[in-house]
Short mmCIF file of N, CA, C and O in Angstrom, two decimals:
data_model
loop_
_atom_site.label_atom_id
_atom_site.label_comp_id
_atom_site.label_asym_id
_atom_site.label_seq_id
_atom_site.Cartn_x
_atom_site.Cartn_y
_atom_site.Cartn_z
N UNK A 1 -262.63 117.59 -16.14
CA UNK A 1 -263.11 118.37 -17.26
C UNK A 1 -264.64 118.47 -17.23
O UNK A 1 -265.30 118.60 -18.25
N UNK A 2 -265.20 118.39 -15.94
CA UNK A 2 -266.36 118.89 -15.81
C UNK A 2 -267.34 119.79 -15.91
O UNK A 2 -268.57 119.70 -15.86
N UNK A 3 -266.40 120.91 -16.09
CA UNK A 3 -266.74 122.61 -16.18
C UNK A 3 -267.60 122.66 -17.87
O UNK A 3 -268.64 123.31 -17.92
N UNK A 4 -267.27 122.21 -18.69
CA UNK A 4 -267.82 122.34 -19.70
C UNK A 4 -268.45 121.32 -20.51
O UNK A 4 -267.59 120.54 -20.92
N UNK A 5 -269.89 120.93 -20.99
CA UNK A 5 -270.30 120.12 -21.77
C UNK A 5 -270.07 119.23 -23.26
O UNK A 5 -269.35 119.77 -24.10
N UNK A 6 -270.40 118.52 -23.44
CA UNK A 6 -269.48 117.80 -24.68
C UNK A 6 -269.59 118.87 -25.82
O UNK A 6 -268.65 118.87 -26.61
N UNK A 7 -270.42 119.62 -25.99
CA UNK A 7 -270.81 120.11 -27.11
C UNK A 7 -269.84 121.73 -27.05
O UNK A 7 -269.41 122.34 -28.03
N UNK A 8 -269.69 122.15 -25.59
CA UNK A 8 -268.91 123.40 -25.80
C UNK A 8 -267.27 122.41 -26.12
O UNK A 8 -266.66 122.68 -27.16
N UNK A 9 -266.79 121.49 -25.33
CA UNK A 9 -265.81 120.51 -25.59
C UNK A 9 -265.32 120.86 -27.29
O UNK A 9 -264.39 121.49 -27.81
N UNK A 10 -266.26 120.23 -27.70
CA UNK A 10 -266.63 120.11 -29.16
C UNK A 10 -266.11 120.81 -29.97
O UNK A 10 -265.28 120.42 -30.79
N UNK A 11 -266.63 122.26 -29.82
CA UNK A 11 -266.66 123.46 -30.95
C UNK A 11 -265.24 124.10 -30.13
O UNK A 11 -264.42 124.70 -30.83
N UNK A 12 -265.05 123.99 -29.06
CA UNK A 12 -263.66 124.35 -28.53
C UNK A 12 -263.05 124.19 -29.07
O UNK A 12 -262.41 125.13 -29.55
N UNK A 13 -262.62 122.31 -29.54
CA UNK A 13 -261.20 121.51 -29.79
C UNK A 13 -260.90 121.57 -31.64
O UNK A 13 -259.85 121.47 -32.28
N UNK A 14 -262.49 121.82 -32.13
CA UNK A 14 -262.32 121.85 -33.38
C UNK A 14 -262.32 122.94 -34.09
O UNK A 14 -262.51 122.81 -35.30
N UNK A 15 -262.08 124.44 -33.48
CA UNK A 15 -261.82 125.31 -33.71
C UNK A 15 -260.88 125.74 -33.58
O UNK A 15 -260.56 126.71 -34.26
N UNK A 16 -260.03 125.19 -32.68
CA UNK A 16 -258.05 125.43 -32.66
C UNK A 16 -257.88 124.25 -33.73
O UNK A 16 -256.82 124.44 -34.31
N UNK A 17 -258.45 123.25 -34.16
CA UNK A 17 -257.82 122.44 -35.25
C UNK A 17 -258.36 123.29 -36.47
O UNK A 17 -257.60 123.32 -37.44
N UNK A 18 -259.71 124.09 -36.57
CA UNK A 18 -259.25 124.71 -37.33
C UNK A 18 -258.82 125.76 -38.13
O UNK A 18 -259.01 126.00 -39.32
N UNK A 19 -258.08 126.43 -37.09
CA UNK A 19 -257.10 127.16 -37.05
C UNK A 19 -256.34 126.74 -37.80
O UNK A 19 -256.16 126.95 -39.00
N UNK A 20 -255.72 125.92 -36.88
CA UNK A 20 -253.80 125.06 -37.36
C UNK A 20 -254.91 124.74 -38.98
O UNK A 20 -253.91 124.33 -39.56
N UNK A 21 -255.46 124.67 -39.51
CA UNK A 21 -255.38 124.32 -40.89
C UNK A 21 -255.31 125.14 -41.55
O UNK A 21 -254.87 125.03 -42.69
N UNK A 22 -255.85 126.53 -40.89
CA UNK A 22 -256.13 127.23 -41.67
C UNK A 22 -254.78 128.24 -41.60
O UNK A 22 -254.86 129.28 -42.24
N UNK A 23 -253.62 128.00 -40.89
CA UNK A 23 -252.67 129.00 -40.77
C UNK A 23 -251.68 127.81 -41.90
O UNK A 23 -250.71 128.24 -42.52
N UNK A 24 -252.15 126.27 -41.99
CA UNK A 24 -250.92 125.79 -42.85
C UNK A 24 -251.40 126.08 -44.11
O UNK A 24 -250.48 126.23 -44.92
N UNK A 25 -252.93 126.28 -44.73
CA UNK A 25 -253.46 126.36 -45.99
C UNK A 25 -253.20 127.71 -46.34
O UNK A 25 -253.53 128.04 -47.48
N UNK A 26 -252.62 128.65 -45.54
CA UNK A 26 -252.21 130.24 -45.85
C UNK A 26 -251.41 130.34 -46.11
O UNK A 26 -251.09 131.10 -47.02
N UNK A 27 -250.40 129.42 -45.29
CA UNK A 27 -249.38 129.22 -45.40
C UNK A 27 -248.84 128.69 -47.06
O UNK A 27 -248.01 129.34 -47.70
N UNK A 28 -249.27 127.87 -47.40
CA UNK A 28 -248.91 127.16 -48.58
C UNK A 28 -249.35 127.59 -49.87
O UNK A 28 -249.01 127.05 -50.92
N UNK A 29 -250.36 128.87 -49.73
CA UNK A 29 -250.91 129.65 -50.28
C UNK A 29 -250.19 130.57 -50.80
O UNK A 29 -250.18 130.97 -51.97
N UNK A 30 -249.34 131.04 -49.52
CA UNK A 30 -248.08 131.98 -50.11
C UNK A 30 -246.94 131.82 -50.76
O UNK A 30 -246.12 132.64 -51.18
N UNK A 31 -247.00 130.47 -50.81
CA UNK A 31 -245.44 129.77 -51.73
C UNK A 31 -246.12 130.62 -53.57
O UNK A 31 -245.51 130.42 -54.62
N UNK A 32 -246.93 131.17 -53.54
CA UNK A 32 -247.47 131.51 -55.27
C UNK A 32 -246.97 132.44 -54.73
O UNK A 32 -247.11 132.86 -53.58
N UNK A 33 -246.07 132.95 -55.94
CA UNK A 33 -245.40 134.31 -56.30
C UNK A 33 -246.95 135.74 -56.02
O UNK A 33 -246.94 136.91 -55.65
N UNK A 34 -247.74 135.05 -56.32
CA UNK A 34 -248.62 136.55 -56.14
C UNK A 34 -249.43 136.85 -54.64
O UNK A 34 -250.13 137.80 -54.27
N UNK A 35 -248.98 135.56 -53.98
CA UNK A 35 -249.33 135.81 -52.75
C UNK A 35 -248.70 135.58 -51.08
O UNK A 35 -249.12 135.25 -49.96
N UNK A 36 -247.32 136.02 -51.81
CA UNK A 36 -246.38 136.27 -51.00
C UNK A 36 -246.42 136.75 -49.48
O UNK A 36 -245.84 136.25 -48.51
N UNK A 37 -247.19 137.74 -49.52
CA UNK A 37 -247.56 138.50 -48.57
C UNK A 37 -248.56 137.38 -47.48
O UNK A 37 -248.59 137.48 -46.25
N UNK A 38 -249.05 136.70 -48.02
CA UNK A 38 -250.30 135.78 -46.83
C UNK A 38 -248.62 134.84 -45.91
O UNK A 38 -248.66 134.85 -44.68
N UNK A 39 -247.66 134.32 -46.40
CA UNK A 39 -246.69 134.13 -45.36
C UNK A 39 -247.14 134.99 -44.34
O UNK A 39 -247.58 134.43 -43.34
N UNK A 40 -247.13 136.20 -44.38
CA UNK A 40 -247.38 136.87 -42.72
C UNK A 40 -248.76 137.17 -41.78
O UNK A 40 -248.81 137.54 -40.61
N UNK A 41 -250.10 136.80 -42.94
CA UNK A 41 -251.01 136.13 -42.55
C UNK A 41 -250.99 134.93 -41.89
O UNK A 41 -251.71 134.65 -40.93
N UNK A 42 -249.93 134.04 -42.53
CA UNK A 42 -250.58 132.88 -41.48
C UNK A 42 -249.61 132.93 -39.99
O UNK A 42 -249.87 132.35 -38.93
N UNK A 43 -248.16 134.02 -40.39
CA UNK A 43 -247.88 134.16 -39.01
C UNK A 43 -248.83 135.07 -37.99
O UNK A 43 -248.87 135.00 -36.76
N UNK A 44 -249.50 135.84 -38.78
CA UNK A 44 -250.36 137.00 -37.49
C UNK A 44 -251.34 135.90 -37.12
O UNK A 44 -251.85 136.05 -36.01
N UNK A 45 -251.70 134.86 -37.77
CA UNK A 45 -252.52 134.11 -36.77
C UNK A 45 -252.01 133.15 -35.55
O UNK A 45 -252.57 132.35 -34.79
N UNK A 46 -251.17 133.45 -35.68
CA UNK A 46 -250.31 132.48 -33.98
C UNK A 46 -250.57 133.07 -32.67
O UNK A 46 -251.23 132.47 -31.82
N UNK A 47 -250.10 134.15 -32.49
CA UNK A 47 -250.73 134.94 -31.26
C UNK A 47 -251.96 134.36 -30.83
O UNK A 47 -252.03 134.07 -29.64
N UNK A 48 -253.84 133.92 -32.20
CA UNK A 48 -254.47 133.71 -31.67
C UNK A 48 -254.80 132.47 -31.17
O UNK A 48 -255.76 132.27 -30.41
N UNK A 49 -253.90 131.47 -31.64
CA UNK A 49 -253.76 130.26 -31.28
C UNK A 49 -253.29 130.07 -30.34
O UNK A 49 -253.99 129.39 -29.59
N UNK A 50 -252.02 130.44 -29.84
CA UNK A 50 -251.22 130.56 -28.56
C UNK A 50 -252.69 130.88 -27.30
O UNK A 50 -253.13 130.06 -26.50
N UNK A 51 -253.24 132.47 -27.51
CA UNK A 51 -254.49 132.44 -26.65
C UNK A 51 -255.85 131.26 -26.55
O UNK A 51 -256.76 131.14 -25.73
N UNK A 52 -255.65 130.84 -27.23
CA UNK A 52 -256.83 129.89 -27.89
C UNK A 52 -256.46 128.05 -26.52
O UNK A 52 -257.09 127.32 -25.75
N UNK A 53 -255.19 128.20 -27.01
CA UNK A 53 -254.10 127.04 -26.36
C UNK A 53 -254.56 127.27 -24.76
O UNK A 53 -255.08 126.43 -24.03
N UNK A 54 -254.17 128.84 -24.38
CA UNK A 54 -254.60 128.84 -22.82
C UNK A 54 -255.67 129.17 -22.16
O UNK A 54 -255.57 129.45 -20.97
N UNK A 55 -256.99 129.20 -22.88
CA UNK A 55 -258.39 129.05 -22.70
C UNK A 55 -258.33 127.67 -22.65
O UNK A 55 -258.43 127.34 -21.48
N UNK A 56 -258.22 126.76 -23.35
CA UNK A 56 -258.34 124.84 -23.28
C UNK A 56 -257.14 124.48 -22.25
O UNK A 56 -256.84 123.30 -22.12
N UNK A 57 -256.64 125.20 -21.72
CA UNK A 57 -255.50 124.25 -20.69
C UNK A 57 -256.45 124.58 -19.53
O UNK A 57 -256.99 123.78 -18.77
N UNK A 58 -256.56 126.07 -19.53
CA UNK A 58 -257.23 126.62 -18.30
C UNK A 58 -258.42 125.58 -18.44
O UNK A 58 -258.17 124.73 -17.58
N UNK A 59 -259.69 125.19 -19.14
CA UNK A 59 -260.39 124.53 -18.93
C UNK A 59 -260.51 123.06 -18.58
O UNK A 59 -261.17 122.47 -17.72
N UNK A 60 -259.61 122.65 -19.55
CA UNK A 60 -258.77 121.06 -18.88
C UNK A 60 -258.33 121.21 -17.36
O UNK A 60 -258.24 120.15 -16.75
N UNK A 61 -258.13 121.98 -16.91
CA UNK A 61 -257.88 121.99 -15.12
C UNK A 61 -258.66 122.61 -14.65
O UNK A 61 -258.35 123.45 -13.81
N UNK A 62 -260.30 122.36 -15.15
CA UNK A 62 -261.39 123.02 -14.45
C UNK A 62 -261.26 124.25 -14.01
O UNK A 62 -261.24 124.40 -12.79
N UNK A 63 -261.18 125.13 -14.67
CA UNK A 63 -260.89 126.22 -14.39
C UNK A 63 -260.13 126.80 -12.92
O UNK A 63 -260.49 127.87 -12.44
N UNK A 64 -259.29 126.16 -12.42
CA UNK A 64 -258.74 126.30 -10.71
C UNK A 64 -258.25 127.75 -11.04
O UNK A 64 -257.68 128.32 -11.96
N UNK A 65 -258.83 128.08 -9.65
CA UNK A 65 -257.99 129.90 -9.74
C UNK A 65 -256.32 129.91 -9.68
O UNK A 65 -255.58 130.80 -10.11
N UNK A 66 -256.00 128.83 -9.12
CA UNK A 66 -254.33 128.93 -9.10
C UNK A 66 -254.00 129.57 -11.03
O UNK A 66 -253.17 130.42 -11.34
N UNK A 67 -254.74 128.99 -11.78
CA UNK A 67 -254.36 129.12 -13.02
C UNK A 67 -255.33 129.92 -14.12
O UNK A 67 -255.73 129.56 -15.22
N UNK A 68 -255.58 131.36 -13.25
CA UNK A 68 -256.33 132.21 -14.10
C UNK A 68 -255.52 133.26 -14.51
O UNK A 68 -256.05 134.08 -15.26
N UNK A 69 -254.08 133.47 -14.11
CA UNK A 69 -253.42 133.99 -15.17
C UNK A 69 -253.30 133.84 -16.14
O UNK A 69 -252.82 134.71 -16.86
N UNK A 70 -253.93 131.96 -16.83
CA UNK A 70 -254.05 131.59 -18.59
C UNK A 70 -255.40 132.83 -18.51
O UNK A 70 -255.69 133.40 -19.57
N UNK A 71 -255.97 133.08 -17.58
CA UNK A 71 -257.22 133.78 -18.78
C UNK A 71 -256.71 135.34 -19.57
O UNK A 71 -256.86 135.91 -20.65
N UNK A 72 -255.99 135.55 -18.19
CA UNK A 72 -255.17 137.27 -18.53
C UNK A 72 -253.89 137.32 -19.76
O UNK A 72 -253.43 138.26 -20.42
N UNK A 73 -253.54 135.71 -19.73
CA UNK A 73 -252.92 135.61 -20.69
C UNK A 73 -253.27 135.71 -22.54
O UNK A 73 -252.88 136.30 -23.54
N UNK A 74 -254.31 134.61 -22.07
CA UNK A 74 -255.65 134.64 -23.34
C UNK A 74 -255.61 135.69 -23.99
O UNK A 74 -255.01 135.91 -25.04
N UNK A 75 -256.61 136.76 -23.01
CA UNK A 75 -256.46 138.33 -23.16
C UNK A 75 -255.35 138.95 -23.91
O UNK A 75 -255.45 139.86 -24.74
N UNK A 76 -254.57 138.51 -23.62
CA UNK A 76 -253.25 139.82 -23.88
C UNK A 76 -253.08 139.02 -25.86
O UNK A 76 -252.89 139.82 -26.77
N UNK A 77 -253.16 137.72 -26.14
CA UNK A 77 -252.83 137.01 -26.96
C UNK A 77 -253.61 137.40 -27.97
O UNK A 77 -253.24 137.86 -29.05
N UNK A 78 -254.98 137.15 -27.52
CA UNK A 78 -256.21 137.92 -28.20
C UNK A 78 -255.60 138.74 -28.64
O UNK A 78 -254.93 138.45 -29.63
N UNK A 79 -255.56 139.87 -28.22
CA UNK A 79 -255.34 141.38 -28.63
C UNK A 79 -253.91 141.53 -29.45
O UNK A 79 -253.94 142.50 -30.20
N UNK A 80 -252.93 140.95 -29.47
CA UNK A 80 -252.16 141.05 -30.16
C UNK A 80 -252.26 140.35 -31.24
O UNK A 80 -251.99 140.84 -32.34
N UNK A 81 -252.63 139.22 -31.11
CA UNK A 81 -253.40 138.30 -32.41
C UNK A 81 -254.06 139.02 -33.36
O UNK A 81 -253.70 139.08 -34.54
N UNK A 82 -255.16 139.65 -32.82
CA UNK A 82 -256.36 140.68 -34.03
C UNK A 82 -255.75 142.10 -34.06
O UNK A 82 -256.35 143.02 -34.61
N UNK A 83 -254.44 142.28 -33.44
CA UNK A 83 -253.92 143.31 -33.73
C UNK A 83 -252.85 142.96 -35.51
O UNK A 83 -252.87 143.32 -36.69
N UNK A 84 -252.21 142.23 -34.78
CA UNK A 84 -251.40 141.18 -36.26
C UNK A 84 -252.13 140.81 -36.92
O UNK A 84 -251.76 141.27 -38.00
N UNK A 85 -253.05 140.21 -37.10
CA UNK A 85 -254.38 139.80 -38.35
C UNK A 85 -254.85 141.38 -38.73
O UNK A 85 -254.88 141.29 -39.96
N UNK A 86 -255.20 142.68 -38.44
CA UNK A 86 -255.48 143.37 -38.94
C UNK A 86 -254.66 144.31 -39.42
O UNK A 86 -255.09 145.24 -40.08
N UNK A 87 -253.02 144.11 -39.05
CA UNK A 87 -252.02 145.01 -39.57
C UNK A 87 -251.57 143.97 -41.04
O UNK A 87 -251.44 144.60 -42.09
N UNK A 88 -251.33 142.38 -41.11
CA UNK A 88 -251.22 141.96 -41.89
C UNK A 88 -252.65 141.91 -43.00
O UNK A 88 -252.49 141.55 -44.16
N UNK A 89 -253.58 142.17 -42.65
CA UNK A 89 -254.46 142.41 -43.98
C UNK A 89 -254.74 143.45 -44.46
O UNK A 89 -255.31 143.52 -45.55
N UNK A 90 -254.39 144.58 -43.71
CA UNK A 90 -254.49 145.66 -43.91
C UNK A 90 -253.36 145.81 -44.98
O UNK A 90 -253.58 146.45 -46.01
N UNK A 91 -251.79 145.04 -44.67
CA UNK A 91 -250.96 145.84 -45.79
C UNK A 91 -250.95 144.65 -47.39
O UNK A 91 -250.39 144.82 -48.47
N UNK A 92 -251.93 143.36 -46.84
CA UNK A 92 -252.49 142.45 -48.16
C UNK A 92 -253.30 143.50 -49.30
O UNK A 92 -253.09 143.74 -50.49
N UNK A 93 -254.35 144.01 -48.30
CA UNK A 93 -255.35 144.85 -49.02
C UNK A 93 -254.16 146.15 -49.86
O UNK A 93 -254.02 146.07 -51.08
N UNK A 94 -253.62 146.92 -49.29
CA UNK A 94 -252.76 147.96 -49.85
C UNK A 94 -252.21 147.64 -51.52
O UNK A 94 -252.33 148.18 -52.62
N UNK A 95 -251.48 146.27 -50.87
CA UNK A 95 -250.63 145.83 -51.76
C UNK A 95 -251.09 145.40 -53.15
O UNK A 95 -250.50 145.35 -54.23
N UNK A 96 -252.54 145.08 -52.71
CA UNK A 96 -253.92 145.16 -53.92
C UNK A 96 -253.90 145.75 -54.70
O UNK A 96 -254.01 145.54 -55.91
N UNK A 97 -253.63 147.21 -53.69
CA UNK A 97 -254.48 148.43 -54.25
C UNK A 97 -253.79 148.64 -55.43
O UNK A 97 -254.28 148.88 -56.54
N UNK A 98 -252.16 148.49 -55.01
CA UNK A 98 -251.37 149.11 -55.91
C UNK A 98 -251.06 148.05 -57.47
O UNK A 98 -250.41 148.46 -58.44
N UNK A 99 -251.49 147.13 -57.42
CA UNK A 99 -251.18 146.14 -58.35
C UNK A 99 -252.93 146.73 -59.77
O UNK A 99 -252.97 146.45 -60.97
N UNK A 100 -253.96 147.45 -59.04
CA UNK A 100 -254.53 147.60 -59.99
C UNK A 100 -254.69 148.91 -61.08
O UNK A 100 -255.39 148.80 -62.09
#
């Protein structure tokens, strides 16, 4: 795990943790009748965790080219991730609209 310094290490490992907090605090968020809808907020955030997961494996094995399909993977996770985070807030925001 030489490829990267303690400090990128750092902000790496504690940014997928907090994630996972922040997809269970959305999560538990939505058990209130008025915010029903964040249930699928905290699922559109998995995709970016899943990518998140194979950026830190890929780096835990020093980045070896045998295993740079995690980066293309990343990629694809990414993009479906902030695709799902912006279709699920997009229909949070809607659902706003109509309640005022």
């Amino acid at each position: 795990m030489h490829e990267l310094s303690f400090g990128t290490w750092f902000i790496h490992i504690s940014s997928v943790i907090e994630w996972i907090v922040a997809i269970f605090v959305i999560k538990k968020i939505s058990k209130y009748k008025k915010y029903n809808l964040f249930f699928w907020l905290s699922l559109a955030m998995v995709p970016n965790l899943i990518g998140a997961m194979c950026a830190i494996t890929w780096h835990i094995y020093d980045n070896q080219d045998v295993l740079y399909g995690l980066v293309t993977l990343q990629g694809i996770f990414t993009f479906i991730g902030n695709s799902t985070l912006a279709l699920a807030s997009f229909t949070i925001f809607k659902k706003e609209e109509t309640y005022e």
